[in-house]
PDB file of C-alpha atoms and ligand atoms in Angstrom:
ATOM      1  CA  UNK H 420     137.309 137.710 -34.310  1.00  0.00           C
ATOM      2  CA  UNK H 421     134.200 138.580 -36.200  1.00  0.00           C
ATOM      3  CA  UNK H 422     135.003 142.337 -37.989  1.00  0.00           C
ATOM      4  CA  UNK H 423     134.770 141.453 -41.793  1.00  0.00           C
ATOM      5  CA  UNK H 424     130.999 142.370 -41.757  1.00  0.00           C
ATOM      6  CA  UNK H 425     131.660 145.119 -39.787  1.00  0.00           C
ATOM      7  CA  UNK H 426     134.377 146.875 -41.663  1.00  0.00           C
ATOM      8  CA  UNK H 427     132.476 146.269 -45.291  1.00  0.00           C
ATOM      9  CA  UNK H 428     129.585 147.758 -43.424  1.00  0.00           C
ATOM     10  CA  UNK H 429     131.834 150.690 -42.292  1.00  0.00           C
ATOM     11  CA  UNK H 430     133.642 150.870 -45.471  1.00  0.00           C
ATOM     12  CA  UNK H 431     130.014 151.323 -47.325  1.00  0.00           C
ATOM     13  CA  UNK H 432     129.157 153.630 -45.385  1.00  0.00           C
ATOM     14  CA  UNK H 433     132.219 156.140 -45.561  1.00  0.00           C
ATOM     15  CA  UNK H 434     132.068 155.728 -49.538  1.00  0.00           C
ATOM     16  CA  UNK H 435     135.885 153.951 -49.305  1.00  0.00           C
ATOM     17  CA  UNK H 436     136.214 151.697 -52.230  1.00  0.00           C
ATOM     18  CA  UNK H 437     136.638 148.004 -51.989  1.00  0.00           C
ATOM     19  CA  UNK H 438     137.851 145.600 -54.605  1.00  0.00           C
ATOM     20  CA  UNK H 439     137.748 142.212 -53.896  1.00  0.00           C
ATOM     21  CA  UNK H 440     140.015 139.931 -56.467  1.00  0.00           C
ATOM     22  CA  UNK H 441     138.639 136.563 -57.148  1.00  0.00           C
ATOM     23  CA  UNK H 442     141.422 133.671 -56.896  1.00  0.00           C
ATOM     24  CA  UNK H 443     139.208 130.995 -57.909  1.00  0.00           C
ATOM     25  CA  UNK H 444     140.940 127.135 -57.389  1.00  0.00           C
ATOM     26  CA  UNK H 445     139.292 126.069 -61.036  1.00  0.00           C
ATOM     27  CA  UNK H 446     142.410 127.679 -62.346  1.00  0.00           C
ATOM     28  CA  UNK H 447     144.533 128.758 -59.825  1.00  0.00           C
ATOM     29  CA  UNK H 448     148.430 127.495 -59.876  1.00  0.00           C
ATOM     30  CA  UNK H 449     149.491 127.306 -55.475  1.00  0.00           C
ATOM     31  CA  UNK H 450     152.873 127.029 -56.761  1.00  0.00           C
ATOM     32  CA  UNK H 451     152.194 130.690 -59.060  1.00  0.00           C
ATOM     33  CA  UNK H 452     150.239 132.747 -56.771  1.00  0.00           C
ATOM     34  CA  UNK H 453     152.391 134.046 -54.086  1.00  0.00           C
ATOM     35  CA  UNK H 454     153.443 136.233 -56.788  1.00  0.00           C
ATOM     36  CA  UNK H 455     150.661 136.992 -58.722  1.00  0.00           C
ATOM     37  CA  UNK H 456     148.521 138.333 -54.723  1.00  0.00           C
ATOM     38  CA  UNK H 457     152.380 140.406 -54.040  1.00  0.00           C
ATOM     39  CA  UNK H 458     151.117 142.337 -57.050  1.00  0.00           C
ATOM     40  CA  UNK H 459     147.612 142.059 -56.135  1.00  0.00           C
ATOM     41  CA  UNK H 460     148.953 144.071 -52.575  1.00  0.00           C
ATOM     42  CA  UNK H 461     150.033 147.212 -54.340  1.00  0.00           C
ATOM     43  CA  UNK H 462     146.670 147.885 -55.928  1.00  0.00           C
ATOM     44  CA  UNK H 463     143.646 149.331 -54.118  1.00  0.00           C
ATOM     45  CA  UNK H 464     142.547 145.662 -53.743  1.00  0.00           C
ATOM     46  CA  UNK H 465     141.132 145.195 -49.869  1.00  0.00           C
ATOM     47  CA  UNK H 466     139.332 141.584 -50.066  1.00  0.00           C
ATOM     48  CA  UNK H 467     140.693 138.219 -51.311  1.00  0.00           C
ATOM     49  CA  UNK H 468     137.770 135.914 -52.458  1.00  0.00           C
ATOM     50  CA  UNK H 469     138.496 132.441 -53.299  1.00  0.00           C
ATOM     51  CA  UNK H 470     135.545 130.060 -54.560  1.00  0.00           C
ATOM     52  CA  UNK H 471     134.339 129.364 -58.171  1.00  0.00           C
ATOM     53  CA  UNK H 472     131.671 126.927 -59.847  1.00  0.00           C
ATOM     54  CA  UNK H 473     133.664 123.985 -59.970  1.00  0.00           C
ATOM     55  CA  UNK H 474     137.768 122.714 -59.032  1.00  0.00           C
ATOM     56  CA  UNK H 475     140.337 121.029 -59.760  1.00  0.00           C
ATOM     57  CA  UNK H 476     141.089 119.214 -57.256  1.00  0.00           C
ATOM     58  CA  UNK H 477     143.509 121.627 -55.562  1.00  0.00           C
ATOM     59  CA  UNK H 478     143.431 121.376 -51.598  1.00  0.00           C
ATOM     60  CA  UNK H 479     141.370 124.665 -50.571  1.00  0.00           C
ATOM     61  CA  UNK H 480     143.707 124.371 -47.828  1.00  0.00           C
ATOM     62  CA  UNK H 481     146.649 124.913 -49.543  1.00  0.00           C
ATOM     63  CA  UNK H 482     145.848 127.466 -51.764  1.00  0.00           C
ATOM     64  CA  UNK H 483     144.667 129.773 -48.061  1.00  0.00           C
ATOM     65  CA  UNK H 484     147.690 128.912 -46.555  1.00  0.00           C
ATOM     66  CA  UNK H 485     149.494 130.341 -50.216  1.00  0.00           C
ATOM     67  CA  UNK H 486     147.477 133.019 -50.543  1.00  0.00           C
ATOM     68  CA  UNK H 487     147.817 134.133 -46.697  1.00  0.00           C
ATOM     69  CA  UNK H 488     151.650 133.945 -46.900  1.00  0.00           C
ATOM     70  CA  UNK H 489     151.893 136.293 -49.337  1.00  0.00           C
ATOM     71  CA  UNK H 490     149.025 139.329 -48.164  1.00  0.00           C
ATOM     72  CA  UNK H 491     147.139 140.713 -44.679  1.00  0.00           C
ATOM     73  CA  UNK H 492     143.929 141.379 -47.009  1.00  0.00           C
ATOM     74  CA  UNK H 493     140.978 139.860 -45.217  1.00  0.00           C
ATOM     75  CA  UNK H 494     140.742 136.327 -47.697  1.00  0.00           C
ATOM     76  CA  UNK H 495     137.154 135.654 -47.695  1.00  0.00           C
ATOM     77  CA  UNK H 496     135.450 132.382 -49.392  1.00  0.00           C
ATOM     78  CA  UNK H 497     133.167 132.431 -51.755  1.00  0.00           C
ATOM     79  CA  UNK H 498     132.472 128.677 -51.914  1.00  0.00           C
ATOM     80  CA  UNK H 499     130.456 126.848 -55.299  1.00  0.00           C
ATOM     81  CA  UNK H 500     129.925 124.298 -53.382  1.00  0.00           C
ATOM     82  CA  UNK H 501     130.417 122.769 -49.877  1.00  0.00           C
ATOM     83  CA  UNK H 502     134.161 121.180 -51.169  1.00  0.00           C
ATOM     84  CA  UNK H 503     134.962 124.801 -51.118  1.00  0.00           C
ATOM     85  CA  UNK H 504     135.601 125.413 -47.498  1.00  0.00           C
ATOM     86  CA  UNK H 505     138.417 126.200 -45.737  1.00  0.00           C
ATOM     87  CA  UNK H 506     139.448 126.747 -41.474  1.00  0.00           C
ATOM     88  CA  UNK H 507     142.355 128.860 -42.984  1.00  0.00           C
ATOM     89  CA  UNK H 508     139.975 131.846 -44.554  1.00  0.00           C
ATOM     90  CA  UNK H 509     139.426 134.576 -42.463  1.00  0.00           C
ATOM     91  CA  UNK H 510     135.420 134.119 -43.473  1.00  0.00           C
ATOM     92  CA  UNK H 511     132.841 132.600 -45.612  1.00  0.00           C
ATOM     93  CA  UNK H 512     130.069 134.744 -47.879  1.00  0.00           C
ATOM     94  CA  UNK H 513     127.181 131.925 -47.014  1.00  0.00           C
ATOM     95  CA  UNK H 514     125.824 132.844 -50.620  1.00  0.00           C
ATOM     96  CA  UNK H 515     121.967 131.441 -51.115  1.00  0.00           C
ATOM     97  CA  UNK H 516     120.943 132.047 -55.273  1.00  0.00           C
ATOM     98  CA  UNK H 517     118.082 133.402 -54.352  1.00  0.00           C
ATOM     99  CA  UNK H 518     117.362 134.198 -57.974  1.00  0.00           C
ATOM    100  CA  UNK H 519     116.629 130.925 -58.789  1.00  0.00           C
ATOM    101  CA  UNK H 520     114.315 128.179 -58.358  1.00  0.00           C
ATOM    102  CA  UNK H 521     116.662 125.162 -57.491  1.00  0.00           C
ATOM    103  CA  UNK H 522     116.898 123.983 -53.577  1.00  0.00           C
ATOM    104  CA  UNK H 523     119.870 122.924 -53.521  1.00  0.00           C
ATOM    105  CA  UNK H 524     121.374 126.318 -54.083  1.00  0.00           C
ATOM    106  CA  UNK H 525     118.537 127.770 -52.414  1.00  0.00           C
ATOM    107  CA  UNK H 526     119.603 126.019 -49.197  1.00  0.00           C
ATOM    108  CA  UNK H 527     121.052 122.036 -49.904  1.00  0.00           C
ATOM    109  CA  UNK H 528     124.437 122.618 -50.205  1.00  0.00           C
ATOM    110  CA  UNK H 529     124.123 125.429 -47.153  1.00  0.00           C
ATOM    111  CA  UNK H 530     122.564 122.472 -44.677  1.00  0.00           C
ATOM    112  CA  UNK H 531     125.782 120.374 -46.295  1.00  0.00           C
ATOM    113  CA  UNK H 532     128.732 122.444 -44.645  1.00  0.00           C
ATOM    114  CA  UNK H 533     126.971 123.340 -41.520  1.00  0.00           C
ATOM    115  CA  UNK H 534     129.092 119.946 -40.391  1.00  0.00           C
ATOM    116  CA  UNK H 535     132.237 121.961 -41.551  1.00  0.00           C
ATOM    117  CA  UNK H 536     131.473 124.622 -40.951  1.00  0.00           C
ATOM    118  CA  UNK H 537     130.385 124.634 -37.098  1.00  0.00           C
ATOM    119  CA  UNK H 538     133.988 123.633 -36.270  1.00  0.00           C
ATOM    120  CA  UNK H 539     135.966 126.849 -37.443  1.00  0.00           C
ATOM    121  CA  UNK H 540     136.203 130.461 -36.391  1.00  0.00           C
ATOM    122  CA  UNK H 541     134.656 131.860 -39.811  1.00  0.00           C
ATOM    123  CA  UNK H 542     133.050 134.401 -39.977  1.00  0.00           C
ATOM    124  CA  UNK H 543     129.907 133.795 -41.804  1.00  0.00           C
ATOM    125  CA  UNK H 544     128.186 135.918 -43.816  1.00  0.00           C
ATOM    126  CA  UNK H 545     124.763 135.451 -45.318  1.00  0.00           C
ATOM    127  CA  UNK H 546     124.488 136.539 -48.602  1.00  0.00           C
ATOM    128  CA  UNK H 547     121.629 136.462 -50.901  1.00  0.00           C
ATOM    129  CA  UNK H 548     123.250 135.694 -54.756  1.00  0.00           C
ATOM    130  CA  UNK H 549     122.125 137.247 -57.897  1.00  0.00           C
ATOM    131  CA  UNK H 550     122.271 135.864 -61.553  1.00  0.00           C
ATOM    132  CA  UNK H 551     121.651 138.664 -63.879  1.00  0.00           C
ATOM    133  CA  UNK H 552     121.372 137.988 -67.691  1.00  0.00           C
ATOM    134  CA  UNK H 553     124.408 139.064 -69.083  1.00  0.00           C
ATOM    135  CA  UNK H 554     124.321 138.195 -73.137  1.00  0.00           C
ATOM    136  CA  UNK H 555     125.996 135.049 -72.779  1.00  0.00           C
ATOM    137  CA  UNK H 556     125.687 131.250 -70.665  1.00  0.00           C
ATOM    138  CA  UNK H 557     127.924 131.640 -67.437  1.00  0.00           C
ATOM    139  CA  UNK H 558     129.476 128.590 -65.667  1.00  0.00           C
ATOM    140  CA  UNK H 559     126.819 129.743 -62.577  1.00  0.00           C
ATOM    141  CA  UNK H 560     123.923 129.110 -64.575  1.00  0.00           C
ATOM    142  CA  UNK H 561     125.379 125.875 -66.453  1.00  0.00           C
ATOM    143  CA  UNK H 562     126.500 124.590 -62.720  1.00  0.00           C
ATOM    144  CA  UNK H 563     123.177 126.055 -60.956  1.00  0.00           C
ATOM    145  CA  UNK H 564     121.303 124.453 -63.356  1.00  0.00           C
ATOM    146  CA  UNK H 565     119.540 127.845 -62.864  1.00  0.00           C
ATOM    147  CA  UNK H 566     118.157 131.364 -65.178  1.00  0.00           C
ATOM    148  CA  UNK H 567     119.232 134.696 -64.661  1.00  0.00           C
ATOM    149  CA  UNK H 568     117.086 136.888 -64.279  1.00  0.00           C
ATOM    150  CA  UNK H 569     116.236 138.935 -67.301  1.00  0.00           C
ATOM    151  CA  UNK H 570     118.846 142.788 -67.345  1.00  0.00           C
ATOM    152  CA  UNK H 571     115.266 144.368 -68.041  1.00  0.00           C
ATOM    153  CA  UNK H 572     112.783 143.302 -65.575  1.00  0.00           C
ATOM    154  CA  UNK H 573     114.278 145.579 -63.049  1.00  0.00           C
ATOM    155  CA  UNK H 574     111.556 145.829 -60.412  1.00  0.00           C
ATOM    156  CA  UNK H 575     112.248 141.646 -60.162  1.00  0.00           C
ATOM    157  CA  UNK H 576     115.885 142.408 -59.318  1.00  0.00           C
ATOM    158  CA  UNK H 577     114.941 144.796 -56.778  1.00  0.00           C
ATOM    159  CA  UNK H 578     112.093 143.025 -55.339  1.00  0.00           C
ATOM    160  CA  UNK H 579     114.551 139.890 -55.204  1.00  0.00           C
ATOM    161  CA  UNK H 580     117.414 141.708 -53.218  1.00  0.00           C
ATOM    162  CA  UNK H 581     114.615 143.179 -50.418  1.00  0.00           C
ATOM    163  CA  UNK H 582     113.875 139.931 -50.326  1.00  0.00           C
ATOM    164  CA  UNK H 583     116.886 138.790 -49.458  1.00  0.00           C
ATOM    165  CA  UNK H 584     116.261 141.824 -46.672  1.00  0.00           C
ATOM    166  CA  UNK H 585     114.173 140.768 -45.121  1.00  0.00           C
ATOM    167  CA  UNK H 586     115.287 137.181 -45.120  1.00  0.00           C
ATOM    168  CA  UNK H 587     117.934 138.115 -42.768  1.00  0.00           C
ATOM    169  CA  UNK H 588     120.781 138.576 -45.471  1.00  0.00           C
ATOM    170  CA  UNK H 589     123.377 140.579 -45.175  1.00  0.00           C
ATOM    171  CA  UNK H 590     125.090 141.506 -48.098  1.00  0.00           C
ATOM    172  CA  UNK H 591     123.776 141.412 -51.930  1.00  0.00           C
ATOM    173  CA  UNK H 592     125.478 139.948 -54.342  1.00  0.00           C
ATOM    174  CA  UNK H 593     124.952 141.256 -57.851  1.00  0.00           C
ATOM    175  CA  UNK H 594     126.524 138.256 -60.439  1.00  0.00           C
ATOM    176  CA  UNK H 595     126.626 138.403 -63.736  1.00  0.00           C
ATOM    177  CA  UNK H 596     128.412 135.959 -64.011  1.00  0.00           C
ATOM    178  CA  UNK H 597     132.741 134.880 -64.464  1.00  0.00           C
ATOM    179  CA  UNK H 598     133.924 136.095 -67.452  1.00  0.00           C
ATOM    180  CA  UNK H 599     129.832 137.716 -68.382  1.00  0.00           C
ATOM    181  CA  UNK H 600     129.792 139.073 -71.789  1.00  0.00           C
ATOM    182  CA  UNK H 601     127.995 142.713 -70.229  1.00  0.00           C
ATOM    183  CA  UNK H 602     129.295 143.647 -66.808  1.00  0.00           C
ATOM    184  CA  UNK H 603     125.784 144.813 -64.265  1.00  0.00           C
ATOM    185  CA  UNK H 604     124.597 147.616 -65.871  1.00  0.00           C
ATOM    186  CA  UNK H 605     124.817 150.841 -64.207  1.00  0.00           C
ATOM    187  CA  UNK H 606     120.726 151.530 -64.083  1.00  0.00           C
ATOM    188  CA  UNK H 607     120.144 148.175 -61.910  1.00  0.00           C
ATOM    189  CA  UNK H 608     123.116 148.805 -59.113  1.00  0.00           C
ATOM    190  CA  UNK H 609     121.832 152.435 -59.300  1.00  0.00           C
ATOM    191  CA  UNK H 610     117.936 150.837 -58.769  1.00  0.00           C
ATOM    192  CA  UNK H 611     119.233 147.710 -56.162  1.00  0.00           C
ATOM    193  CA  UNK H 612     121.209 149.910 -53.711  1.00  0.00           C
ATOM    194  CA  UNK H 613     117.713 152.349 -53.406  1.00  0.00           C
ATOM    195  CA  UNK H 614     115.838 150.156 -52.763  1.00  0.00           C
ATOM    196  CA  UNK H 615     117.827 148.513 -50.018  1.00  0.00           C
ATOM    197  CA  UNK H 616     119.710 149.134 -47.324  1.00  0.00           C
ATOM    198  CA  UNK H 617     122.591 146.114 -47.331  1.00  0.00           C
ATOM    199  CA  UNK H 618     126.340 146.564 -48.399  1.00  0.00           C
ATOM    200  CA  UNK H 619     126.005 145.497 -52.839  1.00  0.00           C
ATOM    201  CA  UNK H 620     128.529 143.575 -54.394  1.00  0.00           C
ATOM    202  CA  UNK H 621     128.924 143.811 -58.113  1.00  0.00           C
ATOM    203  CA  UNK H 622     130.773 140.954 -59.907  1.00  0.00           C
ATOM    204  CA  UNK H 623     131.227 139.711 -63.615  1.00  0.00           C
ATOM    205  CA  UNK H 624     132.416 140.394 -66.809  1.00  0.00           C
ATOM    206  CA  UNK H 625     134.064 143.934 -65.241  1.00  0.00           C
ATOM    207  CA  UNK H 626     137.094 144.190 -67.054  1.00  0.00           C
ATOM    208  CA  UNK H 627     138.413 147.893 -67.110  1.00  0.00           C
ATOM    209  CA  UNK H 628     139.443 150.556 -65.051  1.00  0.00           C
ATOM    210  CA  UNK H 629     136.183 152.483 -66.331  1.00  0.00           C
ATOM    211  CA  UNK H 630     133.435 149.613 -65.748  1.00  0.00           C
ATOM    212  CA  UNK H 631     135.639 148.933 -62.699  1.00  0.00           C
ATOM    213  CA  UNK H 632     134.634 153.031 -61.602  1.00  0.00           C
ATOM    214  CA  UNK H 633     131.042 153.366 -63.746  1.00  0.00           C
ATOM    215  CA  UNK H 634     129.825 150.552 -60.999  1.00  0.00           C
ATOM    216  CA  UNK H 635     131.393 151.925 -57.985  1.00  0.00           C
ATOM    217  CA  UNK H 636     129.936 155.283 -59.470  1.00  0.00           C
ATOM    218  CA  UNK H 637     126.604 153.384 -60.311  1.00  0.00           C
ATOM    219  CA  UNK H 638     126.596 152.579 -55.655  1.00  0.00           C
ATOM    220  CA  UNK H 639     128.129 149.047 -55.811  1.00  0.00           C
ATOM    221  CA  UNK H 640     129.828 149.675 -52.735  1.00  0.00           C
ATOM    222  CA  UNK H 641     133.299 146.076 -53.608  1.00  0.00           C
ATOM    223  CA  UNK H 642     133.297 145.168 -57.319  1.00  0.00           C
ATOM    224  CA  UNK H 643     134.641 141.382 -57.273  1.00  0.00           C
ATOM    225  CA  UNK H 644     137.369 141.095 -60.858  1.00  0.00           C
ATOM    226  CA  UNK H 645     138.238 137.916 -61.544  1.00  0.00           C
ATOM    227  CA  UNK H 646     139.173 137.372 -65.164  1.00  0.00           C
ATOM    228  CA  UNK H 647     140.735 140.234 -66.014  1.00  0.00           C
ATOM    229  CA  UNK H 648     143.535 139.431 -63.946  1.00  0.00           C
ATOM    230  CA  UNK H 649     143.695 136.501 -65.456  1.00  0.00           C
ATOM    231  CA  UNK H 650     143.492 137.080 -68.558  1.00  0.00           C
ATOM    232  CA  UNK H 651     145.813 139.731 -68.447  1.00  0.00           C
ATOM    233  CA  UNK H 652     149.077 139.703 -66.424  1.00  0.00           C
ATOM    234  CA  UNK H 653     149.268 143.462 -66.668  1.00  0.00           C
ATOM    235  CA  UNK H 654     145.732 144.938 -65.937  1.00  0.00           C
ATOM    236  CA  UNK H 655     146.974 145.374 -62.147  1.00  0.00           C
ATOM    237  CA  UNK H 656     148.434 148.153 -62.483  1.00  0.00           C
ATOM    238  CA  UNK H 657     145.173 150.527 -63.513  1.00  0.00           C
ATOM    239  CA  UNK H 658     144.135 149.384 -59.934  1.00  0.00           C
ATOM    240  CA  UNK H 659     147.895 150.104 -58.449  1.00  0.00           C
ATOM    241  CA  UNK H 660     147.557 152.472 -55.637  1.00  0.00           C
ATOM    242  CA  UNK H 661     147.806 156.147 -56.096  1.00  0.00           C
ATOM    243  CA  UNK H 662     151.406 156.339 -53.857  1.00  0.00           C
ATOM    244  CA  UNK H 663     152.703 153.339 -55.357  1.00  0.00           C
ATOM    245  CA  UNK H 664     155.755 153.427 -56.996  1.00  0.00           C
ATOM    246  CA  UNK H 665     156.937 151.190 -59.111  1.00  0.00           C
ATOM    247  CA  UNK H 666     160.859 150.987 -57.400  1.00  0.00           C
ATOM    248  CA  UNK H 667     163.932 151.802 -60.304  1.00  0.00           C
ATOM    249  CA  UNK H 668     165.693 148.662 -59.613  1.00  0.00           C
TER     250      UNK H 668
HETATM  251  C1  1GP M1085     132.580 136.284 -60.724  1.00  0.00           C
HETATM  252  O1  1GP M1085     131.946 137.484 -60.117  1.00  0.00           O
HETATM  253  C2  1GP M1085     132.841 137.188 -60.189  1.00  0.00           C
HETATM  254  O2  1GP M1085     131.886 135.384 -59.485  1.00  0.00           O
HETATM  255  C3  1GP M1085     133.816 138.207 -61.201  1.00  0.00           C
HETATM  256  O3  1GP M1085     133.610 137.536 -62.316  1.00  0.00           O
HETATM  257  O4  1GP M1085     136.035 136.642 -63.355  1.00  0.00           O
HETATM  258  O5  1GP M1085     134.144 137.976 -65.083  1.00  0.00           O
HETATM  259  O6  1GP M1085     135.783 139.445 -63.235  1.00  0.00           O
HETATM  260  P1  1GP M1085     134.843 137.476 -63.283  1.00  0.00           P
END
């Protein structure tokens, strides 16, 4: 079944808000993830992403299987390297860090992943990944050894995203970095969205319902949130489905 991307396209066209909750294998505890995912099921989340810049030795297969045991939401890998692939997920963002000039993250990791991917049913979604300056050094910058694009240089951000589209990528992901001081600003989101025709994902440093709404209003088709859920166990309450009612028990 190859419908993840098709659904993202349709949701983007009809203006449906898409929220991906990011589970970082470096911080996740397989024994506790089920309860967390059940809370996520009560929110407007549409996708679960699994991945991060590093791993703490956790089995990605165990993590994905445990998540899938607790939700019907699609689980999409968002891997920091070729070791973060599980055949049990539904799909994978096949990322190329096109804002950087490190061949390892532009093409080498991708070549190394082929052997594993070829033998899975994962839906592979080519994604142009752009790291944008956010006020602090984030783990993407540290691990990839690449410099983010300055947030002042909107024309370079636009041209890089458009180059990704011309290269045949199917999604563009504007990343401020996990735990970024400032998320990607409205001006950048709107400028990139207006300049290209692909669904736009925005993530990094989104810590409030207001910042989430602002990214969507500026033109993001999908917003990714990780840390805010990890740092505040009650953060999910801000994003509950409109018709959700707490049980009186
Ligand atoms: C990081 O965009 C994601 O790759 C999410 O970032 O953890 O800051 O929400 P946060």
